[in-house]
mmCIF file of N, CA and C and ligand atoms in Angstrom:
data_model
loop_
_atom_site.group_PDB
_atom_site.id
_atom_site.type_symbol
_atom_site.label_atom_id
_atom_site.label_comp_id
_atom_site.label_asym_id
_atom_site.label_seq_id
_atom_site.Cartn_x
_atom_site.Cartn_y
_atom_site.Cartn_z
ATOM 1 N N MET A 26 -6.299 -0.882 4.253
ATOM 2 C CA MET A 26 -5.506 0.229 3.761
ATOM 3 C C MET A 26 -4.377 0.490 4.742
ATOM 4 N N VAL A 27 -3.214 0.744 4.213
ATOM 5 C CA VAL A 27 -2.064 1.128 5.040
ATOM 6 C C VAL A 27 -1.578 2.478 4.535
ATOM 7 N N THR A 28 -1.417 3.409 5.454
ATOM 8 C CA THR A 28 -1.133 4.780 5.028
ATOM 9 C C THR A 28 -0.061 5.449 5.878
ATOM 10 N N ASN A 29 0.888 6.073 5.203
ATOM 11 C CA ASN A 29 1.861 6.943 5.881
ATOM 12 C C ASN A 29 1.220 8.312 6.082
ATOM 13 N N GLN A 30 1.298 8.821 7.285
ATOM 14 C CA GLN A 30 0.770 10.158 7.567
ATOM 15 C C GLN A 30 1.816 10.963 8.333
ATOM 16 N N PRO A 31 2.944 11.263 7.684
ATOM 17 C CA PRO A 31 4.030 11.965 8.394
ATOM 18 C C PRO A 31 3.669 13.387 8.801
ATOM 19 N N ASP A 32 2.597 13.921 8.241
ATOM 20 C CA ASP A 32 2.200 15.280 8.632
ATOM 21 C C ASP A 32 1.862 15.360 10.119
ATOM 22 N N VAL A 33 1.495 14.232 10.700
ATOM 23 C CA VAL A 33 1.228 14.223 12.133
ATOM 24 C C VAL A 33 2.532 14.453 12.891
ATOM 25 N N ALA A 34 3.581 13.685 12.531
ATOM 26 C CA ALA A 34 4.880 13.840 13.195
ATOM 27 C C ALA A 34 5.476 15.221 12.929
ATOM 28 N N ARG A 35 5.175 15.757 11.747
ATOM 29 C CA ARG A 35 5.737 17.056 11.367
ATOM 30 C C ARG A 35 4.935 18.222 11.947
ATOM 31 N N GLY A 36 3.811 17.904 12.572
ATOM 32 C CA GLY A 36 3.018 18.938 13.216
ATOM 33 C C GLY A 36 2.173 19.760 12.261
ATOM 34 N N THR A 37 2.036 19.304 11.011
ATOM 35 C CA THR A 37 1.243 20.053 10.038
ATOM 36 C C THR A 37 -0.158 19.481 9.867
ATOM 37 N N ALA A 38 -0.466 18.394 10.581
ATOM 38 C CA ALA A 38 -1.826 17.849 10.581
ATOM 39 C C ALA A 38 -2.146 17.357 11.983
ATOM 40 N N ASP A 39 -3.401 17.485 12.347
ATOM 41 C CA ASP A 39 -3.845 17.058 13.664
ATOM 42 C C ASP A 39 -4.181 15.567 13.628
ATOM 43 N N ALA A 40 -3.699 14.831 14.607
ATOM 44 C CA ALA A 40 -3.896 13.376 14.620
ATOM 45 C C ALA A 40 -5.370 13.000 14.588
ATOM 46 N N SER A 41 -6.205 13.754 15.282
ATOM 47 C CA SER A 41 -7.631 13.404 15.304
ATOM 48 C C SER A 41 -8.286 13.670 13.952
ATOM 49 N N ASP A 42 -7.826 14.714 13.239
ATOM 50 C CA ASP A 42 -8.348 14.979 11.893
ATOM 51 C C ASP A 42 -7.968 13.847 10.938
ATOM 52 N N VAL A 43 -6.715 13.442 11.031
ATOM 53 C CA VAL A 43 -6.236 12.355 10.162
ATOM 54 C C VAL A 43 -7.022 11.080 10.441
ATOM 55 N N LYS A 44 -7.250 10.800 11.710
ATOM 56 C CA LYS A 44 -8.001 9.605 12.079
ATOM 57 C C LYS A 44 -9.424 9.671 11.537
ATOM 58 N N ALA A 45 -10.045 10.835 11.638
ATOM 59 C CA ALA A 45 -11.423 10.997 11.157
ATOM 60 C C ALA A 45 -11.506 10.811 9.638
ATOM 61 N N ILE A 46 -10.530 11.346 8.920
ATOM 62 C CA ILE A 46 -10.509 11.200 7.453
ATOM 63 C C ILE A 46 -10.382 9.733 7.073
ATOM 64 N N ASN A 47 -9.469 9.034 7.739
ATOM 65 C CA ASN A 47 -9.254 7.631 7.405
ATOM 66 C C ASN A 47 -10.443 6.763 7.795
ATOM 67 N N LEU A 48 -11.116 7.129 8.869
ATOM 68 C CA LEU A 48 -12.323 6.398 9.256
ATOM 69 C C LEU A 48 -13.404 6.568 8.187
ATOM 70 N N LEU A 49 -13.530 7.780 7.668
ATOM 71 C CA LEU A 49 -14.515 8.041 6.606
ATOM 72 C C LEU A 49 -14.181 7.230 5.350
ATOM 73 N N ILE A 50 -12.907 7.179 4.998
ATOM 74 C CA ILE A 50 -12.487 6.377 3.836
ATOM 75 C C ILE A 50 -12.826 4.904 4.073
ATOM 76 N N ALA A 51 -12.503 4.411 5.254
ATOM 77 C CA ALA A 51 -12.748 2.997 5.564
ATOM 78 C C ALA A 51 -14.230 2.661 5.487
ATOM 79 N N GLU A 52 -15.064 3.558 6.001
ATOM 80 C CA GLU A 52 -16.510 3.321 5.967
ATOM 81 C C GLU A 52 -17.042 3.407 4.546
ATOM 82 N N THR A 53 -16.594 4.414 3.802
ATOM 83 C CA THR A 53 -17.080 4.625 2.444
ATOM 84 C C THR A 53 -16.718 3.444 1.541
ATOM 85 N N LEU A 54 -15.496 2.971 1.681
ATOM 86 C CA LEU A 54 -15.017 1.889 0.814
ATOM 87 C C LEU A 54 -15.244 0.507 1.422
ATOM 88 N N GLN A 55 -15.854 0.475 2.598
ATOM 89 C CA GLN A 55 -16.125 -0.783 3.297
ATOM 90 C C GLN A 55 -14.854 -1.610 3.473
ATOM 91 N N LEU A 56 -13.821 -0.948 3.937
ATOM 92 C CA LEU A 56 -12.548 -1.624 4.192
ATOM 93 C C LEU A 56 -12.616 -2.390 5.503
ATOM 94 N N ASP A 57 -11.822 -3.449 5.614
ATOM 95 C CA ASP A 57 -11.721 -4.161 6.882
ATOM 96 C C ASP A 57 -11.096 -3.273 7.943
ATOM 97 N N GLY A 58 -10.207 -2.380 7.515
ATOM 98 C CA GLY A 58 -9.575 -1.499 8.484
ATOM 99 C C GLY A 58 -8.493 -0.651 7.849
ATOM 100 N N VAL A 59 -7.981 0.258 8.658
ATOM 101 C CA VAL A 59 -6.913 1.157 8.223
ATOM 102 C C VAL A 59 -5.788 1.079 9.246
ATOM 103 N N LEU A 60 -4.585 0.865 8.755
ATOM 104 C CA LEU A 60 -3.410 0.959 9.613
ATOM 105 C C LEU A 60 -2.657 2.202 9.192
ATOM 106 N N LEU A 61 -2.248 2.977 10.169
ATOM 107 C CA LEU A 61 -1.695 4.297 9.915
ATOM 108 C C LEU A 61 -0.349 4.444 10.616
ATOM 109 N N CYS A 62 0.631 4.962 9.896
ATOM 110 C CA CYS A 62 1.912 5.328 10.507
ATOM 111 C C CYS A 62 1.960 6.839 10.606
ATOM 112 N N ALA A 63 2.064 7.341 11.822
ATOM 113 C CA ALA A 63 2.106 8.793 12.049
ATOM 114 C C ALA A 63 3.528 9.268 12.291
ATOM 115 N N HIS A 64 4.509 8.404 11.952
ATOM 116 C CA HIS A 64 5.915 8.765 12.178
ATOM 117 C C HIS A 64 6.510 9.431 10.944
ATOM 118 N N ASP A 65 7.755 9.890 11.102
ATOM 119 C CA ASP A 65 8.524 10.421 9.975
ATOM 120 C C ASP A 65 9.780 9.559 9.834
ATOM 121 N N ASP A 66 10.530 9.773 8.758
ATOM 122 C CA ASP A 66 11.712 8.942 8.511
ATOM 123 C C ASP A 66 12.665 8.927 9.704
ATOM 124 N N SER A 67 12.814 10.070 10.363
ATOM 125 C CA SER A 67 13.779 10.167 11.465
ATOM 126 C C SER A 67 13.386 9.296 12.655
ATOM 127 N N ASP A 68 12.131 8.872 12.726
ATOM 128 C CA ASP A 68 11.686 8.009 13.826
ATOM 129 C C ASP A 68 12.171 6.571 13.656
ATOM 130 N N LYS A 69 12.547 6.236 12.422
ATOM 131 C CA LYS A 69 13.046 4.885 12.113
ATOM 132 C C LYS A 69 12.138 3.798 12.675
ATOM 133 N N CYS A 70 10.847 3.947 12.473
ATOM 134 C CA CYS A 70 9.887 2.954 12.959
ATOM 135 C C CYS A 70 9.808 1.787 11.970
ATOM 136 N N PHE A 71 9.083 0.763 12.345
ATOM 137 C CA PHE A 71 8.922 -0.412 11.499
ATOM 138 C C PHE A 71 7.666 -0.303 10.638
ATOM 139 N N CYS A 72 6.864 0.760 10.880
ATOM 140 C CA CYS A 72 5.591 0.846 10.164
ATOM 141 C C CYS A 72 5.614 1.792 8.962
ATOM 142 N N ARG A 73 6.472 2.797 8.968
ATOM 143 C CA ARG A 73 6.460 3.750 7.858
ATOM 144 C C ARG A 73 6.953 3.082 6.578
ATOM 145 N N LYS A 74 6.072 3.069 5.562
ATOM 146 C CA LYS A 74 6.499 2.512 4.281
ATOM 147 C C LYS A 74 7.704 3.306 3.778
ATOM 148 N N PRO A 75 8.742 2.678 3.263
ATOM 149 C CA PRO A 75 8.771 1.339 2.680
ATOM 150 C C PRO A 75 8.960 0.186 3.658
ATOM 151 N N ALA A 76 9.034 0.432 4.943
ATOM 152 C CA ALA A 76 9.081 -0.693 5.882
ATOM 153 C C ALA A 76 7.774 -1.485 5.735
ATOM 154 N N PRO A 77 7.845 -2.799 5.917
ATOM 155 C CA PRO A 77 6.642 -3.622 5.703
ATOM 156 C C PRO A 77 5.787 -3.811 6.956
ATOM 157 N N GLY A 78 6.069 -3.059 8.003
ATOM 158 C CA GLY A 78 5.419 -3.305 9.289
ATOM 159 C C GLY A 78 3.899 -3.288 9.270
ATOM 160 N N MET A 79 3.312 -2.334 8.576
ATOM 161 C CA MET A 79 1.840 -2.273 8.561
ATOM 162 C C MET A 79 1.255 -3.449 7.789
ATOM 163 N N LEU A 80 1.954 -3.901 6.750
ATOM 164 C CA LEU A 80 1.457 -5.062 5.998
ATOM 165 C C LEU A 80 1.570 -6.323 6.846
ATOM 166 N N MET A 81 2.645 -6.442 7.607
ATOM 167 C CA MET A 81 2.796 -7.594 8.500
ATOM 168 C C MET A 81 1.705 -7.574 9.575
ATOM 169 N N GLU A 82 1.434 -6.380 10.109
ATOM 170 C CA GLU A 82 0.386 -6.242 11.120
ATOM 171 C C GLU A 82 -0.985 -6.599 10.539
ATOM 172 N N ALA A 83 -1.243 -6.136 9.317
ATOM 173 C CA ALA A 83 -2.519 -6.460 8.667
ATOM 174 C C ALA A 83 -2.632 -7.961 8.444
ATOM 175 N N SER A 84 -1.526 -8.579 8.057
ATOM 176 C CA SER A 84 -1.516 -10.020 7.834
ATOM 177 C C SER A 84 -1.904 -10.765 9.103
ATOM 178 N N THR A 85 -1.325 -10.337 10.213
ATOM 179 C CA THR A 85 -1.623 -10.974 11.495
ATOM 180 C C THR A 85 -3.059 -10.698 11.925
ATOM 181 N N ARG A 86 -3.450 -9.435 11.811
ATOM 182 C CA ARG A 86 -4.750 -9.028 12.334
ATOM 183 C C ARG A 86 -5.916 -9.625 11.560
ATOM 184 N N TRP A 87 -5.762 -9.693 10.213
ATOM 185 C CA TRP A 87 -6.890 -10.145 9.390
ATOM 186 C C TRP A 87 -6.632 -11.474 8.682
ATOM 187 N N GLY A 88 -5.556 -12.159 9.067
ATOM 188 C CA GLY A 88 -5.282 -13.466 8.470
ATOM 189 C C GLY A 88 -5.001 -13.397 6.979
ATOM 190 N N ILE A 89 -4.264 -12.385 6.556
ATOM 191 C CA ILE A 89 -3.975 -12.189 5.135
ATOM 192 C C ILE A 89 -2.705 -12.940 4.742
ATOM 193 N N ASP A 90 -2.807 -13.737 3.675
ATOM 194 C CA ASP A 90 -1.641 -14.410 3.106
ATOM 195 C C ASP A 90 -0.951 -13.420 2.172
ATOM 196 N N LEU A 91 0.138 -12.851 2.621
ATOM 197 C CA LEU A 91 0.793 -11.785 1.843
ATOM 198 C C LEU A 91 1.339 -12.286 0.509
ATOM 199 N N GLN A 92 1.682 -13.562 0.433
ATOM 200 C CA GLN A 92 2.202 -14.095 -0.833
ATOM 201 C C GLN A 92 1.089 -14.308 -1.852
ATOM 202 N N ARG A 93 -0.151 -14.200 -1.399
ATOM 203 C CA ARG A 93 -1.285 -14.251 -2.318
ATOM 204 C C ARG A 93 -2.041 -12.926 -2.257
ATOM 205 N N SER A 94 -1.291 -11.841 -2.066
ATOM 206 C CA SER A 94 -1.881 -10.511 -1.958
ATOM 207 C C SER A 94 -1.228 -9.567 -2.958
ATOM 208 N N VAL A 95 -1.923 -8.483 -3.226
ATOM 209 C CA VAL A 95 -1.403 -7.456 -4.122
ATOM 210 C C VAL A 95 -1.405 -6.131 -3.370
ATOM 211 N N MET A 96 -0.236 -5.523 -3.284
ATOM 212 C CA MET A 96 -0.111 -4.189 -2.700
ATOM 213 C C MET A 96 -0.217 -3.174 -3.841
ATOM 214 N N VAL A 97 -1.206 -2.300 -3.741
ATOM 215 C CA VAL A 97 -1.429 -1.291 -4.768
ATOM 216 C C VAL A 97 -1.123 0.074 -4.166
ATOM 217 N N GLY A 98 -0.343 0.880 -4.867
ATOM 218 C CA GLY A 98 -0.040 2.207 -4.356
ATOM 219 C C GLY A 98 0.439 3.134 -5.447
ATOM 220 N N ASP A 99 0.531 4.397 -5.098
ATOM 221 C CA ASP A 99 0.931 5.406 -6.083
ATOM 222 C C ASP A 99 2.253 6.086 -5.721
ATOM 223 N N ARG A 100 3.024 5.436 -4.843
ATOM 224 C CA ARG A 100 4.330 5.962 -4.448
ATOM 225 C C ARG A 100 5.327 4.814 -4.414
ATOM 226 N N TRP A 101 6.604 5.154 -4.595
ATOM 227 C CA TRP A 101 7.627 4.101 -4.540
ATOM 228 C C TRP A 101 7.612 3.402 -3.190
ATOM 229 N N ARG A 102 7.265 4.127 -2.137
ATOM 230 C CA ARG A 102 7.244 3.529 -0.800
ATOM 231 C C ARG A 102 6.199 2.408 -0.702
ATOM 232 N N ASP A 103 5.095 2.559 -1.412
ATOM 233 C CA ASP A 103 4.056 1.526 -1.405
ATOM 234 C C ASP A 103 4.571 0.252 -2.073
ATOM 235 N N VAL A 104 5.190 0.454 -3.236
ATOM 236 C CA VAL A 104 5.714 -0.690 -3.990
ATOM 237 C C VAL A 104 6.793 -1.405 -3.177
ATOM 238 N N GLU A 105 7.684 -0.648 -2.590
ATOM 239 C CA GLU A 105 8.778 -1.261 -1.837
ATOM 240 C C GLU A 105 8.258 -1.983 -0.581
ATOM 241 N N ALA A 106 7.296 -1.410 0.092
ATOM 242 C CA ALA A 106 6.714 -2.084 1.262
ATOM 243 C C ALA A 106 6.066 -3.399 0.842
ATOM 244 N N GLY A 107 5.351 -3.389 -0.258
ATOM 245 C CA GLY A 107 4.728 -4.608 -0.753
ATOM 246 C C GLY A 107 5.753 -5.662 -1.117
ATOM 247 N N ARG A 108 6.824 -5.239 -1.795
ATOM 248 C CA ARG A 108 7.880 -6.178 -2.177
ATOM 249 C C ARG A 108 8.522 -6.793 -0.932
ATOM 250 N N ARG A 109 8.825 -5.956 0.044
ATOM 251 C CA ARG A 109 9.462 -6.456 1.271
ATOM 252 C C ARG A 109 8.553 -7.405 2.043
ATOM 253 N N ALA A 110 7.246 -7.226 1.889
ATOM 254 C CA ALA A 110 6.293 -8.094 2.583
ATOM 255 C C ALA A 110 6.035 -9.381 1.810
ATOM 256 N N GLY A 111 6.547 -9.465 0.576
ATOM 257 C CA GLY A 111 6.364 -10.682 -0.211
ATOM 258 C C GLY A 111 5.100 -10.693 -1.047
ATOM 259 N N ALA A 112 4.480 -9.529 -1.217
ATOM 260 C CA ALA A 112 3.242 -9.438 -2.000
ATOM 261 C C ALA A 112 3.562 -9.045 -3.446
ATOM 262 N N TYR A 113 2.604 -9.276 -4.324
ATOM 263 C CA TYR A 113 2.682 -8.690 -5.660
ATOM 264 C C TYR A 113 2.481 -7.190 -5.512
ATOM 265 N N THR A 114 2.991 -6.432 -6.478
ATOM 266 C CA THR A 114 2.887 -4.984 -6.353
ATOM 267 C C THR A 114 2.377 -4.341 -7.643
ATOM 268 N N VAL A 115 1.513 -3.369 -7.452
ATOM 269 C CA VAL A 115 0.988 -2.574 -8.564
ATOM 270 C C VAL A 115 1.267 -1.112 -8.265
ATOM 271 N N PHE A 116 1.870 -0.442 -9.240
ATOM 272 C CA PHE A 116 2.156 0.989 -9.117
ATOM 273 C C PHE A 116 1.167 1.756 -9.985
ATOM 274 N N ILE A 117 0.387 2.626 -9.346
ATOM 275 C CA ILE A 117 -0.492 3.523 -10.087
ATOM 276 C C ILE A 117 0.296 4.800 -10.332
ATOM 277 N N ASP A 118 0.632 5.020 -11.589
ATOM 278 C CA ASP A 118 1.501 6.144 -11.945
ATOM 279 C C ASP A 118 0.670 7.399 -12.189
ATOM 280 N N HIS A 119 0.701 8.296 -11.207
ATOM 281 C CA HIS A 119 0.006 9.577 -11.340
ATOM 282 C C HIS A 119 0.948 10.674 -11.831
ATOM 283 N N GLY A 120 2.178 10.293 -12.159
ATOM 284 C CA GLY A 120 3.127 11.259 -12.693
ATOM 285 C C GLY A 120 3.656 12.228 -11.649
ATOM 286 N N TYR A 121 3.676 11.788 -10.397
ATOM 287 C CA TYR A 121 4.209 12.672 -9.353
ATOM 288 C C TYR A 121 5.663 13.012 -9.650
ATOM 289 N N ASN A 122 6.067 14.194 -9.259
ATOM 290 C CA ASN A 122 7.451 14.627 -9.428
ATOM 291 C C ASN A 122 8.279 14.136 -8.243
ATOM 292 N N GLU A 123 8.572 12.829 -8.255
ATOM 293 C CA GLU A 123 9.331 12.203 -7.181
ATOM 294 C C GLU A 123 9.901 10.889 -7.718
ATOM 295 N N PRO A 124 10.828 10.282 -6.985
ATOM 296 C CA PRO A 124 11.406 9.025 -7.469
ATOM 297 C C PRO A 124 10.335 7.979 -7.751
ATOM 298 N N ARG A 125 10.514 7.246 -8.842
ATOM 299 C CA ARG A 125 9.536 6.237 -9.233
ATOM 300 C C ARG A 125 10.046 4.857 -8.836
ATOM 301 N N PRO A 126 9.137 3.970 -8.519
ATOM 302 C CA PRO A 126 9.564 2.607 -8.187
ATOM 303 C C PRO A 126 10.061 1.877 -9.429
ATOM 304 N N THR A 127 10.859 0.842 -9.201
ATOM 305 C CA THR A 127 11.381 0.057 -10.325
ATOM 306 C C THR A 127 11.105 -1.429 -10.174
ATOM 307 N N THR A 128 10.553 -1.837 -9.041
ATOM 308 C CA THR A 128 10.412 -3.270 -8.777
ATOM 309 C C THR A 128 8.969 -3.761 -8.834
ATOM 310 N N GLN A 129 8.047 -2.921 -9.256
ATOM 311 C CA GLN A 129 6.644 -3.343 -9.279
ATOM 312 C C GLN A 129 6.402 -4.404 -10.344
ATOM 313 N N ASP A 130 5.352 -5.191 -10.096
ATOM 314 C CA ASP A 130 4.971 -6.227 -11.050
ATOM 315 C C ASP A 130 4.135 -5.651 -12.175
ATOM 316 N N LEU A 131 3.460 -4.553 -11.912
ATOM 317 C CA LEU A 131 2.584 -3.962 -12.918
ATOM 318 C C LEU A 131 2.520 -2.456 -12.695
ATOM 319 N N THR A 132 2.498 -1.704 -13.787
ATOM 320 C CA THR A 132 2.302 -0.256 -13.722
ATOM 321 C C THR A 132 1.051 0.096 -14.518
ATOM 322 N N VAL A 133 0.196 0.899 -13.915
ATOM 323 C CA VAL A 133 -1.041 1.327 -14.571
ATOM 324 C C VAL A 133 -1.236 2.822 -14.317
ATOM 325 N N SER A 134 -2.191 3.399 -15.026
ATOM 326 C CA SER A 134 -2.468 4.821 -14.809
ATOM 327 C C SER A 134 -3.677 5.030 -13.906
ATOM 328 N N CYS A 135 -4.462 3.966 -13.691
ATOM 329 C CA CYS A 135 -5.572 4.052 -12.730
ATOM 330 C C CYS A 135 -5.874 2.657 -12.200
ATOM 331 N N LEU A 136 -6.498 2.606 -11.045
ATOM 332 C CA LEU A 136 -6.753 1.327 -10.383
ATOM 333 C C LEU A 136 -7.573 0.389 -11.265
ATOM 334 N N LEU A 137 -8.537 0.936 -11.972
ATOM 335 C CA LEU A 137 -9.402 0.097 -12.803
ATOM 336 C C LEU A 137 -8.594 -0.712 -13.814
ATOM 337 N N ASP A 138 -7.527 -0.108 -14.328
ATOM 338 C CA ASP A 138 -6.700 -0.810 -15.307
ATOM 339 C C ASP A 138 -5.991 -2.025 -14.702
ATOM 340 N N ALA A 139 -5.842 -2.043 -13.389
ATOM 341 C CA ALA A 139 -5.136 -3.141 -12.726
ATOM 342 C C ALA A 139 -6.066 -4.292 -12.350
ATOM 343 N N VAL A 140 -7.349 -4.058 -12.358
ATOM 344 C CA VAL A 140 -8.293 -5.053 -11.841
ATOM 345 C C VAL A 140 -8.213 -6.392 -12.569
ATOM 346 N N PRO A 141 -8.213 -6.444 -13.911
ATOM 347 C CA PRO A 141 -8.122 -7.763 -14.569
ATOM 348 C C PRO A 141 -6.850 -8.513 -14.181
ATOM 349 N N TRP A 142 -5.746 -7.803 -14.140
ATOM 350 C CA TRP A 142 -4.461 -8.421 -13.756
ATOM 351 C C TRP A 142 -4.533 -8.966 -12.335
ATOM 352 N N ILE A 143 -5.105 -8.180 -11.432
ATOM 353 C CA ILE A 143 -5.205 -8.612 -10.037
ATOM 354 C C ILE A 143 -6.080 -9.851 -9.924
ATOM 355 N N LEU A 144 -7.207 -9.856 -10.625
ATOM 356 C CA LEU A 144 -8.123 -10.994 -10.535
ATOM 357 C C LEU A 144 -7.464 -12.274 -11.043
ATOM 358 N N VAL A 145 -6.715 -12.160 -12.134
ATOM 359 C CA VAL A 145 -6.010 -13.340 -12.645
ATOM 360 C C VAL A 145 -4.923 -13.764 -11.672
ATOM 361 N N ARG A 146 -4.179 -12.805 -11.165
ATOM 362 C CA ARG A 146 -3.072 -13.103 -10.257
ATOM 363 C C ARG A 146 -3.550 -13.788 -8.977
ATOM 364 N N LEU A 147 -4.701 -13.432 -8.526
ATOM 365 C CA LEU A 147 -5.207 -13.984 -7.271
ATOM 366 C C LEU A 147 -6.130 -15.182 -7.471
ATOM 367 N N SER A 148 -6.351 -15.573 -8.725
ATOM 368 C CA SER A 148 -7.160 -16.774 -8.950
ATOM 369 C C SER A 148 -6.338 -17.995 -8.566
ATOM 370 N N PRO A 149 -6.995 -19.119 -8.288
ATOM 371 C CA PRO A 149 -6.255 -20.308 -7.821
ATOM 372 C C PRO A 149 -5.106 -20.717 -8.739
ATOM 373 N N ASN A 150 -5.282 -20.559 -10.052
ATOM 374 C CA ASN A 150 -4.228 -20.952 -10.990
ATOM 375 C C ASN A 150 -3.559 -19.752 -11.635
ATOM 376 N N GLY A 151 -3.704 -18.587 -11.007
ATOM 377 C CA GLY A 151 -3.223 -17.357 -11.614
ATOM 378 C C GLY A 151 -1.759 -17.361 -11.994
ATOM 379 N N GLN A 152 -0.928 -17.948 -11.146
ATOM 380 C CA GLN A 152 0.503 -17.929 -11.432
ATOM 381 C C GLN A 152 0.838 -18.781 -12.647
ATOM 382 N N ASP A 153 -0.027 -19.762 -12.939
ATOM 383 C CA ASP A 153 0.252 -20.637 -14.070
ATOM 384 C C ASP A 153 -0.254 -20.055 -15.380
ATOM 385 N N THR A 154 -1.233 -19.155 -15.299
ATOM 386 C CA THR A 154 -1.859 -18.700 -16.531
ATOM 387 C C THR A 154 -1.337 -17.352 -17.001
ATOM 388 N N LEU A 155 -0.618 -16.656 -16.125
ATOM 389 C CA LEU A 155 -0.076 -15.364 -16.553
ATOM 390 C C LEU A 155 1.232 -15.547 -17.284
ATOM 391 N N SER A 156 1.446 -14.756 -18.287
ATOM 392 C CA SER A 156 2.741 -14.816 -18.974
ATOM 393 C C SER A 156 3.589 -13.658 -18.516
HETATM 394 ZN ZN1 ZN B 225 5.592 4.370 11.898
#
């Protein structure tokens, strides 16, 4: 999981609380790990999505082939970070009142709806069998 947590930089969330929440998510979902950006846009870091820094770091750390990966998110920043990293992208549209992405490969209303598409896309011949 890669997550923007600008509330830390903005002083509206405590870094240790954010870390504890993400650790609980990682344990509950049995994730390999969580990469977190605690910066804000003004920091101009390489990790805050839409920058692809956390995806590049995950690729290095866990040996992930980004061109055979799917970035799933519910914000335009997630989709753009995935695109910049060279991954397929899925946008989960929760109807947030904010700019919507336009470059995603798939739009769904919940993660479950994306699972068949992801499984085909990541199968050995997925690129040949999808229309
Ligand atoms: Zn950052």
